[in-house]
Coordinates of C-alpha atoms in Angstrom, one line a residue:
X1 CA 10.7 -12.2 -4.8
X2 CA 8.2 -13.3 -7.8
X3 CA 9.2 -10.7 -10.3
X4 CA 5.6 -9.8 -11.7
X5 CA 4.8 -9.3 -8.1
X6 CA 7.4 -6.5 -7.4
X7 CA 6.3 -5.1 -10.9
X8 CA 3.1 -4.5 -9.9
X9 CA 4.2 -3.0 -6.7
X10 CA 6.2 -0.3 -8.2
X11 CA 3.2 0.3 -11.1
X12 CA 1.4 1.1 -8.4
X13 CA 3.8 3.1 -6.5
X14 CA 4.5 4.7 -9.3
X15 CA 0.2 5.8 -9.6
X16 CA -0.7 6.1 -6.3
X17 CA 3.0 8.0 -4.6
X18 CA 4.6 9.6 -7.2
X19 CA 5.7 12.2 -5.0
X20 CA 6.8 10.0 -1.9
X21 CA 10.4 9.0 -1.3
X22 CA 8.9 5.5 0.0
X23 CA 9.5 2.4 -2.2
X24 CA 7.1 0.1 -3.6
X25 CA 7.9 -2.7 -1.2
X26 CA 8.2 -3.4 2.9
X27 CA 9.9 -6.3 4.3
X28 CA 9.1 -7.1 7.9
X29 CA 11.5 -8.8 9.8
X30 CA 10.0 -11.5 12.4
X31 CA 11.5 -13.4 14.6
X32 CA 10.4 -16.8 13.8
X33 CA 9.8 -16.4 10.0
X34 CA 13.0 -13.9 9.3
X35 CA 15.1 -14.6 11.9
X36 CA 18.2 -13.6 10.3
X37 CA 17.0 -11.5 7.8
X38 CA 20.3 -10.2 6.6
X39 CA 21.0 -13.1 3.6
X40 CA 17.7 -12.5 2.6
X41 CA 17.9 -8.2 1.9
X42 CA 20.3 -9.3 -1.3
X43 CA 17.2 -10.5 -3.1
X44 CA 15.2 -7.8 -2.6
X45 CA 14.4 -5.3 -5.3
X46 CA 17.3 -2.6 -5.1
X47 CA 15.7 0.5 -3.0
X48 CA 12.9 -1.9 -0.9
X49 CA 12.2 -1.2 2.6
X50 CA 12.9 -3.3 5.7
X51 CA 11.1 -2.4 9.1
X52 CA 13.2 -4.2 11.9
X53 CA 11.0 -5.6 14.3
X54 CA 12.6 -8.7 16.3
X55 CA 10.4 -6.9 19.2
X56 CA 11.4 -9.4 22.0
X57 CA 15.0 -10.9 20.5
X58 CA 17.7 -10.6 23.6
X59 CA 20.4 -9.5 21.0
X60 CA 17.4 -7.0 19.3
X61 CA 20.0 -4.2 19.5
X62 CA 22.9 -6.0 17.6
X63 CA 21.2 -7.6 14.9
X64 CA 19.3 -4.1 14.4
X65 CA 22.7 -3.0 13.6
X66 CA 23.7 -5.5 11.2
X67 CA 20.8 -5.5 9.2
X68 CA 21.1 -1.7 9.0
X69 CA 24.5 -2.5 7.7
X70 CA 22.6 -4.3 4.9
X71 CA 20.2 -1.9 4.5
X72 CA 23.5 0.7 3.4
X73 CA 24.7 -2.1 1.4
X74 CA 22.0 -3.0 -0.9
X75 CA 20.3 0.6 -1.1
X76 CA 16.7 0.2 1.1
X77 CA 15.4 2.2 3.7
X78 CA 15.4 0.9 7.4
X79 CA 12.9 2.2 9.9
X80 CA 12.6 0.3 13.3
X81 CA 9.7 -0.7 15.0
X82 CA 8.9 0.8 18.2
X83 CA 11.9 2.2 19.7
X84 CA 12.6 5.8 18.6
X85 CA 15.9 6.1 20.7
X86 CA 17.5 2.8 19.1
X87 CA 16.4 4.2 15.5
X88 CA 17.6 7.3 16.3
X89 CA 21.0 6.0 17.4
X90 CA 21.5 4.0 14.4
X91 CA 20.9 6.5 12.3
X92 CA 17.7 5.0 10.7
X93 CA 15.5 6.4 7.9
X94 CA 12.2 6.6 9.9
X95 CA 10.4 4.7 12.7
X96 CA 7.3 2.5 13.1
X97 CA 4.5 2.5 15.3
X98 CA 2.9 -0.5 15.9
X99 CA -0.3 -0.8 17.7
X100 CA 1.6 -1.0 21.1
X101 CA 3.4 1.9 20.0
X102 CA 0.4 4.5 19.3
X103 CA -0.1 5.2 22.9
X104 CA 1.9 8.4 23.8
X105 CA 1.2 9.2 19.7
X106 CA 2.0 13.2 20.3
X107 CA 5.2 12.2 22.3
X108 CA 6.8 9.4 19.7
X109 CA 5.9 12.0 17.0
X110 CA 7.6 15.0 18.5
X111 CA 11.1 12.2 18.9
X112 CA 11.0 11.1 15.4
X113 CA 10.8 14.6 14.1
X114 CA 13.7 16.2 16.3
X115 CA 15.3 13.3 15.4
X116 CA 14.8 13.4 11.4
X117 CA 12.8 10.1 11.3
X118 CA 10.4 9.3 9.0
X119 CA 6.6 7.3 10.7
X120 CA 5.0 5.1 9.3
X121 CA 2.3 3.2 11.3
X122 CA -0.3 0.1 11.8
X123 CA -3.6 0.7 10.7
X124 CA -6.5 -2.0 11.3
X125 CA -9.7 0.4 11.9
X126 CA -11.4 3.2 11.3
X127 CA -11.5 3.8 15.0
X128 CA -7.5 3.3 14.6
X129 CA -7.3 6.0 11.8
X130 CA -9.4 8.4 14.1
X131 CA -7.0 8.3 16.6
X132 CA -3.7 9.1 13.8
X133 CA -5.8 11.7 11.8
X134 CA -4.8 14.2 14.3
X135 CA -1.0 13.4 12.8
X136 CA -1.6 12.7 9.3
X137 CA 0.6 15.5 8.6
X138 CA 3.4 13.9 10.5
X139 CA 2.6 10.6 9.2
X140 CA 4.7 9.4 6.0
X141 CA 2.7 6.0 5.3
X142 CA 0.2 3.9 7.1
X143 CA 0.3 0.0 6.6
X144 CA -2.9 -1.2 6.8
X145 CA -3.4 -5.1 7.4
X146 CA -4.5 -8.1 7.8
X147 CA -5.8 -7.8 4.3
X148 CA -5.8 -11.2 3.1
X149 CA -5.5 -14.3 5.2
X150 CA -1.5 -14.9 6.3
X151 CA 0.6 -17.8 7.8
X152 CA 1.8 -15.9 10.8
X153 CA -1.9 -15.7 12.1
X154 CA -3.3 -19.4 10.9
X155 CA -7.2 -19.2 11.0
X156 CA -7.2 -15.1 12.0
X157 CA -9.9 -13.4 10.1
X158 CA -9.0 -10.4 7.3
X159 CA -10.1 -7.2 6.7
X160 CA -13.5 -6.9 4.8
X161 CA -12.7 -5.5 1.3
X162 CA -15.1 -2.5 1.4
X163 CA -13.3 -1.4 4.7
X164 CA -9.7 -1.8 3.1
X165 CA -10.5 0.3 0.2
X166 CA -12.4 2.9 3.0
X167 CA -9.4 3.6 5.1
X168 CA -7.3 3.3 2.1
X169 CA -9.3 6.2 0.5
X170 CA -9.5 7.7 4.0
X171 CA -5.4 7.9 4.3
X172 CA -4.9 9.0 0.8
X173 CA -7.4 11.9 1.4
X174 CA -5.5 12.9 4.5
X175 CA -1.7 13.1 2.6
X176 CA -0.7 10.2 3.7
X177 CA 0.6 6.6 1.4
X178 CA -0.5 3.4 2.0
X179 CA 0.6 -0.4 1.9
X180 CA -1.1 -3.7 2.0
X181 CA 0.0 -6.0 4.7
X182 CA -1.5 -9.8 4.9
X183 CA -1.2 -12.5 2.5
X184 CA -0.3 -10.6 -0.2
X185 CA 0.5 -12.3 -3.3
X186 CA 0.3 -11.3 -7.4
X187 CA -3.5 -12.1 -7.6
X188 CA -4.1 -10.6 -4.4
X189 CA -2.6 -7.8 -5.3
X190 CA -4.3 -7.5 -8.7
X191 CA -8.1 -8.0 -6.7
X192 CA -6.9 -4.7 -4.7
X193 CA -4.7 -2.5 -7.3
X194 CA -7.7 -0.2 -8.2
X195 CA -7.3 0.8 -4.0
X196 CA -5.2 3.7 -3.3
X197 CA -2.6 1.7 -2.6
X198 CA 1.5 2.8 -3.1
X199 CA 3.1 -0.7 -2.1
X200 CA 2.9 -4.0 -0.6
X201 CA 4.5 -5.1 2.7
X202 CA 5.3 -8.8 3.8
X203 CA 7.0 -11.1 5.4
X204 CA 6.9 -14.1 3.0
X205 CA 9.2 -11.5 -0.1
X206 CA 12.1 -12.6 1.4
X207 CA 12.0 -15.7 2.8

């Protein structure tokens, strides 16, 4: 990972969380991009964050476990996406909620808390945020994307800047931390930094 990159990551988790227990950075794991993401968790910063996602991977379960293995090896955080009963039986630090995940939202976040999890969630909208306000207490971080232009969505659009710095403001005001997802590199990260933003998520850190 570019060093002056994960600098500015933890400056700004360092402003914008200094109360959290969430890092400054958020690997994603994908199935094309990261297939085996377990080589590439020794070059992450030491206390990162992955969020396992391999959503439609036949062996999903046993390469969760191995990269939770990592995770305990190198010191970061592993949530999974999108199945509380496999995070829960790996013994995970939290859970995400994708979009396809915010459905029953009352119902994943009474699992994740009788099961000690930490949630973090996708956020695109502000009609997205309306529907998590009602949780932002149980809610430990919102990733909020696509905020730049990324190679996993060639030609997609991105977020307008005035609405990223909106719902940024809007999730901060609510108690709850946010990270930049989509295309995130140093001098994207430098024309967002004055955003109430705790951290960076990605793809691209670790491949």
């Amino acid at each position: 990972m570019e060093p002056k990159l994960a600098k500015l990551a933890r400056q700004l988790n360092l402003r914008n969380a200094p109360r959290s227990s969430l890092p400054a950075i958020i690997v994603m794991t994908d199935d094309q991009r990261l297939p085996d993401p377990c080589p590439a968790l020794a070059r992450l910063p030491h206390r990162s964050m992955v969020i396992f996602r391999h959503y439609h991977h036949p062996k999903r379960a046993h390469i969760a476990h191995q990269v939770h293995r990592a995770c305990r090896k190198y010191g970061h955080l592993f949530f999974v996406a999108g199945d509380i009963m496999l995070a829960s039986r790996l013994g995970a630090d939290g859970i995400h909620l994708p979009d396809h995940g915010q459905k029953h939202l009352a119902n994943s976040v009474d699992l994740a808390s009788r099961n000690n999890l930490a949630i973090s969630a996708s956020l695109h909208s502000l009609a997205q945020f309306r529907h998590l306000r009602p949780f932002a207490n149980d809610l430990d971080a919102v990733i909020l994307s696509p905020v730049f232009a990324t190679q996993s969505h060639p030609g997609a659009g991105c977020m307008k800047r005035t609405t990223f710095r909106h719902l940024a403001a809007l999730a901060r005001h609510n108690g709850i931390v946010v990270y930049a997802l989509g295309g995130i590199n140093f001098d994207h990260l430098q024309q967002i930094k004055s955003a109430p933003v705790c951290g960076i998520a990605g793809i691209s850190f670790a491949t």
